[in-house]
Short mmCIF file of C-alpha atoms in Angstrom, two decimals:
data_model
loop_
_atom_site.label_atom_id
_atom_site.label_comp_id
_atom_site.label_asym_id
_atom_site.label_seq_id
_atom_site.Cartn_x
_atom_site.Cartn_y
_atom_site.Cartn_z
CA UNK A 48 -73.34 -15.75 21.51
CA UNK A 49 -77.06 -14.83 22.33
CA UNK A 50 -76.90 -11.41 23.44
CA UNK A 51 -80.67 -9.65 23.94
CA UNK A 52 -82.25 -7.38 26.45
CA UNK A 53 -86.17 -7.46 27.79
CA UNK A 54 -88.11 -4.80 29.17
CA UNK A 55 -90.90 -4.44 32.12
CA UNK A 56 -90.85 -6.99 34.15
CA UNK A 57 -89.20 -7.41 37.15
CA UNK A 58 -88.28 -9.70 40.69
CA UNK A 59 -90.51 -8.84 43.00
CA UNK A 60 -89.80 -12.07 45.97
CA UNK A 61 -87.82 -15.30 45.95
CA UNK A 62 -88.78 -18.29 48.57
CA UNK A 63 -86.78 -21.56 48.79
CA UNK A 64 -87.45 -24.39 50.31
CA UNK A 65 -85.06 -27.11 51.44
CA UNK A 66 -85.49 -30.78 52.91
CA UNK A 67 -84.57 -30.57 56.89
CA UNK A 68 -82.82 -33.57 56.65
CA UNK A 69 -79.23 -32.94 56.32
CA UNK A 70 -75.87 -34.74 55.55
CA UNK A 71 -72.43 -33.68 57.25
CA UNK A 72 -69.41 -33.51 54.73
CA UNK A 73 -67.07 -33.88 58.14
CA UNK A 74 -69.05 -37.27 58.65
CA UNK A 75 -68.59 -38.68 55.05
CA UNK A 76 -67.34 -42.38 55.46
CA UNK A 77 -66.38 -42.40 51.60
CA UNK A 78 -63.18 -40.04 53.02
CA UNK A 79 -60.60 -40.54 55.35
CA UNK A 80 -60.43 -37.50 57.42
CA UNK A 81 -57.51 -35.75 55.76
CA UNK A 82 -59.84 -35.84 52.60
CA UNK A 83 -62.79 -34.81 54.21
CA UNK A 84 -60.88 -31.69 55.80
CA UNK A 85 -59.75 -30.71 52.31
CA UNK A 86 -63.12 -31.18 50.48
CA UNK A 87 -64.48 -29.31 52.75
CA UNK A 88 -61.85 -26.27 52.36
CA UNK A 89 -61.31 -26.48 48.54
CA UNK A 90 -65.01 -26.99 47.88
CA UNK A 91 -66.77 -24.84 50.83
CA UNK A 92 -69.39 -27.48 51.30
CA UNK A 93 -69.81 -29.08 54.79
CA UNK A 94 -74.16 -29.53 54.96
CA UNK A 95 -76.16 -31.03 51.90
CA UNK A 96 -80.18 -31.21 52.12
CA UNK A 97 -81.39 -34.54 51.49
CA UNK A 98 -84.75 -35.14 50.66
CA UNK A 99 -86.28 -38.46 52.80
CA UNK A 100 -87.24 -41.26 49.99
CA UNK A 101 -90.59 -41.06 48.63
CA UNK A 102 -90.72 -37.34 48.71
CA UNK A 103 -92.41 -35.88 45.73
CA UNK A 104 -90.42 -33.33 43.92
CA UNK A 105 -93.94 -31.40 43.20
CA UNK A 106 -94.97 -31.39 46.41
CA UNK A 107 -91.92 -29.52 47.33
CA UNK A 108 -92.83 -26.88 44.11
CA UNK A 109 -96.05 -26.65 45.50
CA UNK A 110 -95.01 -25.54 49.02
CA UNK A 111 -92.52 -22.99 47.75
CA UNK A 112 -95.36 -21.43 45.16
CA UNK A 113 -97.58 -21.40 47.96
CA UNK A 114 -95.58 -20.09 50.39
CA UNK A 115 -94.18 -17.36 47.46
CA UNK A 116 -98.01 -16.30 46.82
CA UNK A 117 -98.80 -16.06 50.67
CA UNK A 118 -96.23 -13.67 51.36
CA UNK A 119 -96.45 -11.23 48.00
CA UNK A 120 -100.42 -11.31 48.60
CA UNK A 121 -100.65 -13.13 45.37
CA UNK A 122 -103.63 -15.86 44.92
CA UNK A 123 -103.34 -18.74 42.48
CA UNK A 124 -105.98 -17.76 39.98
CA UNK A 125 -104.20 -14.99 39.36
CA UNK A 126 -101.00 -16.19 37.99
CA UNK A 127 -100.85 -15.30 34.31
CA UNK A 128 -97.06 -17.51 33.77
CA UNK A 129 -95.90 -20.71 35.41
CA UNK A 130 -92.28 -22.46 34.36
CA UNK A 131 -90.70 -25.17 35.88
CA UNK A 132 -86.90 -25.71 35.35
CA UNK A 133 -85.84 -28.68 36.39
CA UNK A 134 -84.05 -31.92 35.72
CA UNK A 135 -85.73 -34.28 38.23
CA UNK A 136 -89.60 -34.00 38.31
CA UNK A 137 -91.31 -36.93 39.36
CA UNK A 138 -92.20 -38.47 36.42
CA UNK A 139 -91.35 -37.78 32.37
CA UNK A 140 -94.49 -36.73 31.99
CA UNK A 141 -96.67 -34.43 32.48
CA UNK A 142 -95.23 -31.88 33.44
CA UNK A 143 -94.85 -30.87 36.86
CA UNK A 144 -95.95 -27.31 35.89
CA UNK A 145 -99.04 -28.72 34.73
CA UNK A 146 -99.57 -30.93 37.96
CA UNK A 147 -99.06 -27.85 40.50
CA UNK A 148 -101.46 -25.71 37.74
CA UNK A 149 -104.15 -28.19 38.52
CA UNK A 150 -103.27 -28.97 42.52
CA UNK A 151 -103.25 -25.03 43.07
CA UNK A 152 -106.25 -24.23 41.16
CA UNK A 153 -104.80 -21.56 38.37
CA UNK A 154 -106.95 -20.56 35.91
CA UNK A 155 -106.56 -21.67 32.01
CA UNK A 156 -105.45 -18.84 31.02
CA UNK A 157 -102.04 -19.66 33.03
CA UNK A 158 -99.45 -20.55 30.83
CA UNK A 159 -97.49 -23.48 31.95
CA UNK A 160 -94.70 -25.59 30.85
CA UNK A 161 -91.29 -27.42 31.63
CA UNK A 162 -87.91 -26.40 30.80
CA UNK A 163 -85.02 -29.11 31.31
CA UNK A 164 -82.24 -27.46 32.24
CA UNK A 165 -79.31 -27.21 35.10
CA UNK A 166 -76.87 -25.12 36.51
CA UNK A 167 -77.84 -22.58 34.03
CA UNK A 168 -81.51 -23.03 34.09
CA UNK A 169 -82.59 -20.14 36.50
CA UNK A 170 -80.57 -17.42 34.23
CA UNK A 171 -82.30 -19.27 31.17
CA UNK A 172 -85.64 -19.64 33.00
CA UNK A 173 -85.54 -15.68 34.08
CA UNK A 174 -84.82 -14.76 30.17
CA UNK A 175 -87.61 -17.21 28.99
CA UNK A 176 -90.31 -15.80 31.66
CA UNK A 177 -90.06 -11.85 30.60
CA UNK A 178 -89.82 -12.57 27.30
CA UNK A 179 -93.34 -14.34 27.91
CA UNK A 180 -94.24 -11.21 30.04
CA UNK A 181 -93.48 -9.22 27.18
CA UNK A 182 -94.98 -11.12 24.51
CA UNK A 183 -98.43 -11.26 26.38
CA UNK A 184 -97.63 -7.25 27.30
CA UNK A 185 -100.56 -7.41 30.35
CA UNK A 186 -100.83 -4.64 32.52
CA UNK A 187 -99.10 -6.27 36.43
CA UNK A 188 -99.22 -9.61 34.76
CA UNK A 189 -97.85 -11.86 37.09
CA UNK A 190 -95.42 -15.10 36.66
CA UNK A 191 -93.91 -18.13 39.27
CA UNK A 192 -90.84 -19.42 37.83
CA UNK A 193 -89.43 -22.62 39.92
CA UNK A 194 -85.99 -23.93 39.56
CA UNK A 195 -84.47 -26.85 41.71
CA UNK A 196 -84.09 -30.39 41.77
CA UNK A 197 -83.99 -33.24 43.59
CA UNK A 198 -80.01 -33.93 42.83
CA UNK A 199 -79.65 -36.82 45.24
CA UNK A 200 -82.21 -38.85 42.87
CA UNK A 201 -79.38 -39.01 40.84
CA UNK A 202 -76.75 -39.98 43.32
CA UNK A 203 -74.44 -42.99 43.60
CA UNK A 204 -73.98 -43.18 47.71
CA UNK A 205 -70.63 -44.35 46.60
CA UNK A 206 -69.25 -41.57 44.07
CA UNK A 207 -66.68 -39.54 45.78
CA UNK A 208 -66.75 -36.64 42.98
CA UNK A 209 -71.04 -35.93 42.85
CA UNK A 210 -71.67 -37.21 46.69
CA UNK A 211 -70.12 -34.39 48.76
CA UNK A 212 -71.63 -31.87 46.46
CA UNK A 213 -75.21 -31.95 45.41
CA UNK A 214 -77.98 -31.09 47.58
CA UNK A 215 -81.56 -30.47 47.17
CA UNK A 216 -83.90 -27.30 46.55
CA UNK A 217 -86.21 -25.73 45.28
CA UNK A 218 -86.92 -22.14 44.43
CA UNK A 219 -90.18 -20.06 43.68
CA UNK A 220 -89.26 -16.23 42.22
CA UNK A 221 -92.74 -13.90 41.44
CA UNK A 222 -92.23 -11.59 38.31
CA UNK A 223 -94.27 -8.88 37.93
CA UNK A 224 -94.50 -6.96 34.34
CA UNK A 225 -95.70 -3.35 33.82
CA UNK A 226 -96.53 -2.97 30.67
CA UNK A 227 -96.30 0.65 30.74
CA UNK A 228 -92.44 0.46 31.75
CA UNK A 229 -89.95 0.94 29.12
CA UNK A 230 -87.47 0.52 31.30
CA UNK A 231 -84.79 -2.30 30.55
CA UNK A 232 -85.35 -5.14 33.08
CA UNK A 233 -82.53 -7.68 31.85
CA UNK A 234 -79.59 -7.67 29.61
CA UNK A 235 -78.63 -11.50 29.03
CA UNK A 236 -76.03 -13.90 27.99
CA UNK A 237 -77.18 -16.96 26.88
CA UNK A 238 -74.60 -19.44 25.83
CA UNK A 239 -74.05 -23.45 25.01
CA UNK A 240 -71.04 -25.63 24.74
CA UNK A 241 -72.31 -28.89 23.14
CA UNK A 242 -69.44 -29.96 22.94
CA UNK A 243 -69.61 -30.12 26.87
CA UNK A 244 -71.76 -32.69 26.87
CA UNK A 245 -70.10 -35.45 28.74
CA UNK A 246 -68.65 -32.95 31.45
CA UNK A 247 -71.86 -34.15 33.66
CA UNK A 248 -74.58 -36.42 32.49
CA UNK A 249 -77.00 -39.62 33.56
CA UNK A 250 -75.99 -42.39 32.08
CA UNK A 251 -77.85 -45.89 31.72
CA UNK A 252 -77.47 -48.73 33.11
CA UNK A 253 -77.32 -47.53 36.86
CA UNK A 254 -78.78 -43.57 36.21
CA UNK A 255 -76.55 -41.48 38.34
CA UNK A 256 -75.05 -38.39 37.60
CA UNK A 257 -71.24 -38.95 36.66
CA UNK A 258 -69.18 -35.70 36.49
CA UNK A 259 -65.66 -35.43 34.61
CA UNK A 260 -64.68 -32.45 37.66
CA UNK A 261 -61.29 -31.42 35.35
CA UNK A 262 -63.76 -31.10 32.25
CA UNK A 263 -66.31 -28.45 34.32
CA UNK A 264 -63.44 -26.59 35.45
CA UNK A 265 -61.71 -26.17 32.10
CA UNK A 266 -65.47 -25.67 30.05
CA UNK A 267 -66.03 -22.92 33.21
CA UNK A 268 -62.71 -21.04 33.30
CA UNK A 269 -63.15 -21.50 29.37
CA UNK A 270 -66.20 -19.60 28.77
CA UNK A 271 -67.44 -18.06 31.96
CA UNK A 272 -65.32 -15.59 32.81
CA UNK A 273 -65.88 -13.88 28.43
CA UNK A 274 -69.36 -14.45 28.66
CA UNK A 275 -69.21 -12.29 31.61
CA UNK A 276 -67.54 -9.56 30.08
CA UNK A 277 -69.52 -9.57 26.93
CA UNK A 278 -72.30 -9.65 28.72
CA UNK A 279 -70.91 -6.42 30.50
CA UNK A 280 -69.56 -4.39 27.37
CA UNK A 281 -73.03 -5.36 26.08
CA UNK A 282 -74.95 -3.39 28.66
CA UNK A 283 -72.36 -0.22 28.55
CA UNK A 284 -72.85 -0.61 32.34
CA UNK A 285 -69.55 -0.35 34.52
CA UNK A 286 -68.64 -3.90 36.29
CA UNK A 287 -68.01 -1.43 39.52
CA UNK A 288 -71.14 0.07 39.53
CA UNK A 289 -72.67 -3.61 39.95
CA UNK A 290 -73.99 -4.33 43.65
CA UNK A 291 -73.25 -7.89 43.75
CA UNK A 292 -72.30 -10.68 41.43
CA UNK A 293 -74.02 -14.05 42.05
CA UNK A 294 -72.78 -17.05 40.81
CA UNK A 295 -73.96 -20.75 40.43
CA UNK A 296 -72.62 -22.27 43.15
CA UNK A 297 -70.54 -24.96 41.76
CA UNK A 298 -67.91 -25.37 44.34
CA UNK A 299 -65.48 -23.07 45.90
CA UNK A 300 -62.05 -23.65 44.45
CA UNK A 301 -64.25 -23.02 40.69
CA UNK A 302 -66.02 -20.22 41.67
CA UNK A 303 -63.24 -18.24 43.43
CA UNK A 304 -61.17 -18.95 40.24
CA UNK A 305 -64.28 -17.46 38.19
CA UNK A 306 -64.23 -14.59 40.35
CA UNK A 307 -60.49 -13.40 40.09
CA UNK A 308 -60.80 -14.31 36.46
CA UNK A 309 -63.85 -11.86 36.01
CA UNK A 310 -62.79 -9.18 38.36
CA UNK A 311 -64.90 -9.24 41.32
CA UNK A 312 -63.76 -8.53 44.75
CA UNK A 313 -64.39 -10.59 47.36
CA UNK A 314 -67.16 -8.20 49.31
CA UNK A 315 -69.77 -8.56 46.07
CA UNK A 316 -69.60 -12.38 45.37
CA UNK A 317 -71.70 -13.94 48.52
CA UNK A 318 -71.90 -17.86 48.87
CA UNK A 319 -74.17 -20.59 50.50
CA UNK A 320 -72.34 -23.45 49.52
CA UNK A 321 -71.29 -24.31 53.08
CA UNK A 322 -74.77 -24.73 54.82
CA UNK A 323 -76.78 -25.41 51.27
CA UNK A 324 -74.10 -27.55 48.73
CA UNK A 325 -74.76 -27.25 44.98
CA UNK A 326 -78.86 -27.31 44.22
CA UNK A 327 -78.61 -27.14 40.80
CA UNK A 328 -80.89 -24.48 39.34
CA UNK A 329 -81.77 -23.22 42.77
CA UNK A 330 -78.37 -22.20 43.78
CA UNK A 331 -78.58 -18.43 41.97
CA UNK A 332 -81.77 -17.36 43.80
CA UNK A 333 -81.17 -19.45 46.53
CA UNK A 334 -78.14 -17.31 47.36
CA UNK A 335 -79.53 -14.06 46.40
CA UNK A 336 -82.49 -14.68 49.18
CA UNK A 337 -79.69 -15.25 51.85
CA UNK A 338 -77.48 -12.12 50.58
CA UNK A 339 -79.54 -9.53 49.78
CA UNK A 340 -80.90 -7.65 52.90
CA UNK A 341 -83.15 -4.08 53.17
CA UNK A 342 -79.51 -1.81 53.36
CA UNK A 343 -78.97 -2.26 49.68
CA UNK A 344 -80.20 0.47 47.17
CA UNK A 345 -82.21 -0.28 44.77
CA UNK A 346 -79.66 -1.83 42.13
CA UNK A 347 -78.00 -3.69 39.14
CA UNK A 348 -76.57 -7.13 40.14
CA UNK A 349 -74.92 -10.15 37.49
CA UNK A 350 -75.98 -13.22 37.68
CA UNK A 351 -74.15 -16.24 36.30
CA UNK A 352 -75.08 -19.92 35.68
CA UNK A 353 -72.80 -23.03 34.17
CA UNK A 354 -72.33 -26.61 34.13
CA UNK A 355 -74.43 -29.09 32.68
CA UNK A 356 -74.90 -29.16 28.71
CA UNK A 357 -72.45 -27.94 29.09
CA UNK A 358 -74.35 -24.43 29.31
CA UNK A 359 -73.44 -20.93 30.16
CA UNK A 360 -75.58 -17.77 30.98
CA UNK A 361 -75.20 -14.67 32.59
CA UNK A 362 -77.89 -11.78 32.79
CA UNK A 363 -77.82 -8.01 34.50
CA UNK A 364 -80.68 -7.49 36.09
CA UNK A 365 -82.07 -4.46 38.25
CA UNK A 366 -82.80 -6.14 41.49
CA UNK A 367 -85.19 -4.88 44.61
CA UNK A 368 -86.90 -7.57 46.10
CA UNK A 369 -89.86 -7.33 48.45
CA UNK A 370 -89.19 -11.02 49.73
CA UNK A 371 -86.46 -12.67 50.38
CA UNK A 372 -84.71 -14.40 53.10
CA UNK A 373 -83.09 -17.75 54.22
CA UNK A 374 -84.68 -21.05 52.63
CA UNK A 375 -87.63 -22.75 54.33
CA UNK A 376 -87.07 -25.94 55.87
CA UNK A 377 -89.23 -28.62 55.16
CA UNK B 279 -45.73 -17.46 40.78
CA UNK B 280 -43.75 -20.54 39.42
CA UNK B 281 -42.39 -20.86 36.30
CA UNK B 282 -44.09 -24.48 35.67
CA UNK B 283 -41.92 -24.59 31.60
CA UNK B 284 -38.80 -25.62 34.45
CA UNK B 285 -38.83 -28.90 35.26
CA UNK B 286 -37.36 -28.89 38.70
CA UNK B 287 -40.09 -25.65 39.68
CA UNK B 288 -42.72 -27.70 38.15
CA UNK B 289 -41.52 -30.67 40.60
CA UNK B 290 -41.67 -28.69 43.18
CA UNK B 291 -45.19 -27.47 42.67
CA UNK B 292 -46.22 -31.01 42.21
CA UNK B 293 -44.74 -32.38 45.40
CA UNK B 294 -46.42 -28.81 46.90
CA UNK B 295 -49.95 -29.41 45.21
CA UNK B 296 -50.08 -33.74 46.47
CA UNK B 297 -48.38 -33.00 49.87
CA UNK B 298 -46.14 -36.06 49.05
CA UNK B 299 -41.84 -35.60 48.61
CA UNK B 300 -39.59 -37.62 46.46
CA UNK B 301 -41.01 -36.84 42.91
CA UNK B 302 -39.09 -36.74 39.29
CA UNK B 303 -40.33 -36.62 36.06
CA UNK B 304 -41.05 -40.47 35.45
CA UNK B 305 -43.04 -40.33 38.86
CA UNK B 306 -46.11 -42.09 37.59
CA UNK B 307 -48.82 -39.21 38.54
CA UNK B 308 -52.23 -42.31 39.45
CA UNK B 309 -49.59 -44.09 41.43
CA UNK B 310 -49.15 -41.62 43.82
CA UNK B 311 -50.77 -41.96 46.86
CA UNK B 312 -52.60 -38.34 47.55
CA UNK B 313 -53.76 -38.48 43.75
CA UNK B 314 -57.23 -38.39 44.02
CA UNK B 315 -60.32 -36.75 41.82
CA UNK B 316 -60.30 -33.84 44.42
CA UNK B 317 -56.39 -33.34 44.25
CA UNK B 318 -56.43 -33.85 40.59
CA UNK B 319 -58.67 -30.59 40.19
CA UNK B 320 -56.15 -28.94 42.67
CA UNK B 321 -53.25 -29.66 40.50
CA UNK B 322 -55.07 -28.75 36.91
CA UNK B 323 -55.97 -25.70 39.02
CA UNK B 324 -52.60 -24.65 40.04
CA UNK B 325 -51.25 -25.40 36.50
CA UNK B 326 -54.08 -23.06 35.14
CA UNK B 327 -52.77 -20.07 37.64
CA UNK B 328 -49.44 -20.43 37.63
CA UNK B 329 -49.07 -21.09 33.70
CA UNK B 330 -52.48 -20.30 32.55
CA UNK B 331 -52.61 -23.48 31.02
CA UNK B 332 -55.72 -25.41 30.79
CA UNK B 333 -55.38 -29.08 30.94
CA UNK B 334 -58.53 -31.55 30.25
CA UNK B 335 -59.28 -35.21 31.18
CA UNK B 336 -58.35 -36.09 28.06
CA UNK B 337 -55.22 -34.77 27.76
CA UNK B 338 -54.74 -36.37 31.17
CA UNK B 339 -55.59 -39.68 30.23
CA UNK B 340 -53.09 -39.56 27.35
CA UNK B 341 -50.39 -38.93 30.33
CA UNK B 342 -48.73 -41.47 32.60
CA UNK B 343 -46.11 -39.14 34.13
CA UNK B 344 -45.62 -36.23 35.46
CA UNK B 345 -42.89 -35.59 33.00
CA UNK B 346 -45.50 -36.37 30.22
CA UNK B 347 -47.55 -33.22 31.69
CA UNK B 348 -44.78 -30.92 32.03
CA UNK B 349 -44.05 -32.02 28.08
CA UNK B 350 -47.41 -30.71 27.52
CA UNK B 351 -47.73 -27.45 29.29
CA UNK B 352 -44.65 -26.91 28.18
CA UNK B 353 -45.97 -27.65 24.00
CA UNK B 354 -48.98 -25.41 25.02
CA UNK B 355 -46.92 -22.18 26.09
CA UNK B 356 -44.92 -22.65 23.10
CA UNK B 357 -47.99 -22.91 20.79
CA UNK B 358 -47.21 -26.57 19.67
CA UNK B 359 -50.81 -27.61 20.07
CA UNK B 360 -53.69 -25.78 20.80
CA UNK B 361 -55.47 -25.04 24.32
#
């Protein structure tokens, strides 16, 4: 268990963007129809975004950064931290941090790398970026992290399990630090179940994603749910006093489960796995752009990410965005 | 909530969980004709809220009836092997 709390920083706008192109669960010809009728139920997915072949998965971070920094009045030389989490970028190397540093014109002082993670990877991402913000402990110091991937890279057109549930995305969240705040701006969970490791992976020769579905469920309902409550005992916060609880959006029958498990009712756990599938990293702030709307107070939310590693991490955050809103079609 | 340690509730829920009548314990669970990755989770899901009972791929693969998983939900509520 990797309990550990950060100070300063905080959201200040999440922007997604998602291929235009779509594919229609109801239309799947793996299925018959009966099948497709359940998946749909049990798993809440009908639409995945598919990005069009030859699509670059940078030029898709690129347009979200850009459009984040247009709308939060932020300009490129003045980004101070710049992480990518993701498990598809174009090539192994360099990074595709480094590649938008240099398209978008940020300064050397930016500090830029990769981070190769999943399901988990925006709750891992958000610890790693204010701890950054705190280490470098600049007055309105200002980071980009981007999580997403390109999940249908990895798809076999003819595996009924990963198929009907990836989609693509990618999201770009500004973080702003004050350095004269002393104010708590996370408390975190950050977990990992080695032991996991075969639950989802790329294997060789063909490289598409195979997922053991019974193995995610049992790793999820094994850990999530404790890390959850540690997480909350941790803060001394009440779990009613939270606003909302986001989580990875895996598929509906494991999420739901999660949800009774850990205590939520129904009003404060939103979804977007019917019109958006399960985009990896981006499903966390993906979700929390389409849920969260002016009405709500200024407020403490969870946020929860699992799957592949098999990883698990949670994080209370204080949460007031100034942009949000539905994902950008590309 | 059904007791899933009784063989003939356990039945039931299984026939319940694949849509499909006319099971027993030596129904052979792959050969029936709803099984299917999707269903699979269903069923491991059920078994998890009715008996809280986790079961993994592995101990699925080590089953060829649906006798053999009663057996073991059954050894895992009694604390005969671990969870």
């Amino acid at each position: 268990m990797a309990l550990a709390q950060t100070k300063g920083a905080s959201i200040e706008g999440i922007v997604t963007v998602v291929p235009s192109q779509t594919e229609d669960n109801s239309l799947l010809d793996l299925l018959t129809e009966s099948e497709r009728e359940s998946l749909i139920t049990h798993t809440g997915i009908r639409y995945r975004h598919i990005v069009p072949a030859g699509v670059r998965f940078v030029d898709y971070v690129q347009k979200a950064t850009e459009i984040l920094c247009e709308k939060l009045e932020w300009s490129s030389d003045s980004i101070d931290v710049f992480i990518t989490v993701t498990q598809s970028p174009d090539q192994p190397l360099p990074s595709v941090s480094c590649d938008v540093h240099g398209k978008m014109g940020m300064p050397p002082h930016t500090l830029c790398f990769d981070i190769n993670s999943g399901c988990s990877g925006f709750v891992y991402g958000l610890y790693t970026v204010y701890s950054l913000l705190q280490g470098l402990n600049k007055p309105g110091a200002r980071a980009i992290l981007i999580c997403g991937d390109f999940s249908s890279r990895f798809t076999d057109p003819q595996d009924r399990s990963v198929k009907p549930v990836f989609s693509d995305a990618v999201s770009a969240i500004g973080i702003r630090f004050d350095a004269h705040s002393d104010t708590i701006s996370g408390y975190f969970n950050l977990e990992t179940v080695g032991k996991g490791f075969d639950a989802i992976k790329v294997t060789p020769p063909d490289a598409f994603m195979r997922m053991q579905g019974i193995d995610v469920f049992n790793y999820t309902l094994r850990y999530v749910p404790d890390n959850i409550q540690k997480l909350i005992t941790y803060s001394g916060k009440k779990q009613e006093e939270l606003q909302m609880a986001v989580f990875h959006q895996a598929n509906r029958l494991i999420n739901e489960t999660i949800r009774k498990k850990a205590g939520f009712p129904e009003e404060k756990v939103p979804y977007t796995l019917y019109e958006y599938g399960n985009t990896g990293s981006a499903t966390i702030p993906l979700t929390l752009g389409c849920a969260w709307n002016d009405g709500y107070d200024s407020s403490w939310i969870l946020i929860s990410g699992f799957g592949v590693g098999f990883s698990v991490a949670s994080a209370l955050i204080p949460f007031s965005p100034k942009v949000f809103g539905l994902p950008v079609e590309l | 909530m059904q007791d899933l340690t009784d063989i003939q509730q356990f039945i039931d829920f299984a026939e319940k969980e694949l849509q499909v009548q006319g099971l027993s314990p030596q129904s052979e669970f792959r050969k029936i004709s709803s099984w299917s990755s999707l269903n699979a989770l269903l069923f491991i899901s059920g078994v998890n809220e009715h008996a809280d009972v986790l079961i993994s791929s592995a101990d699925l693969a080590s089953c060829t009836t649906l006798g053999d998983i009663h057996s073991l939900i059954v050894n895992r509520i009694h604390g005969f092997s671990t969870n």
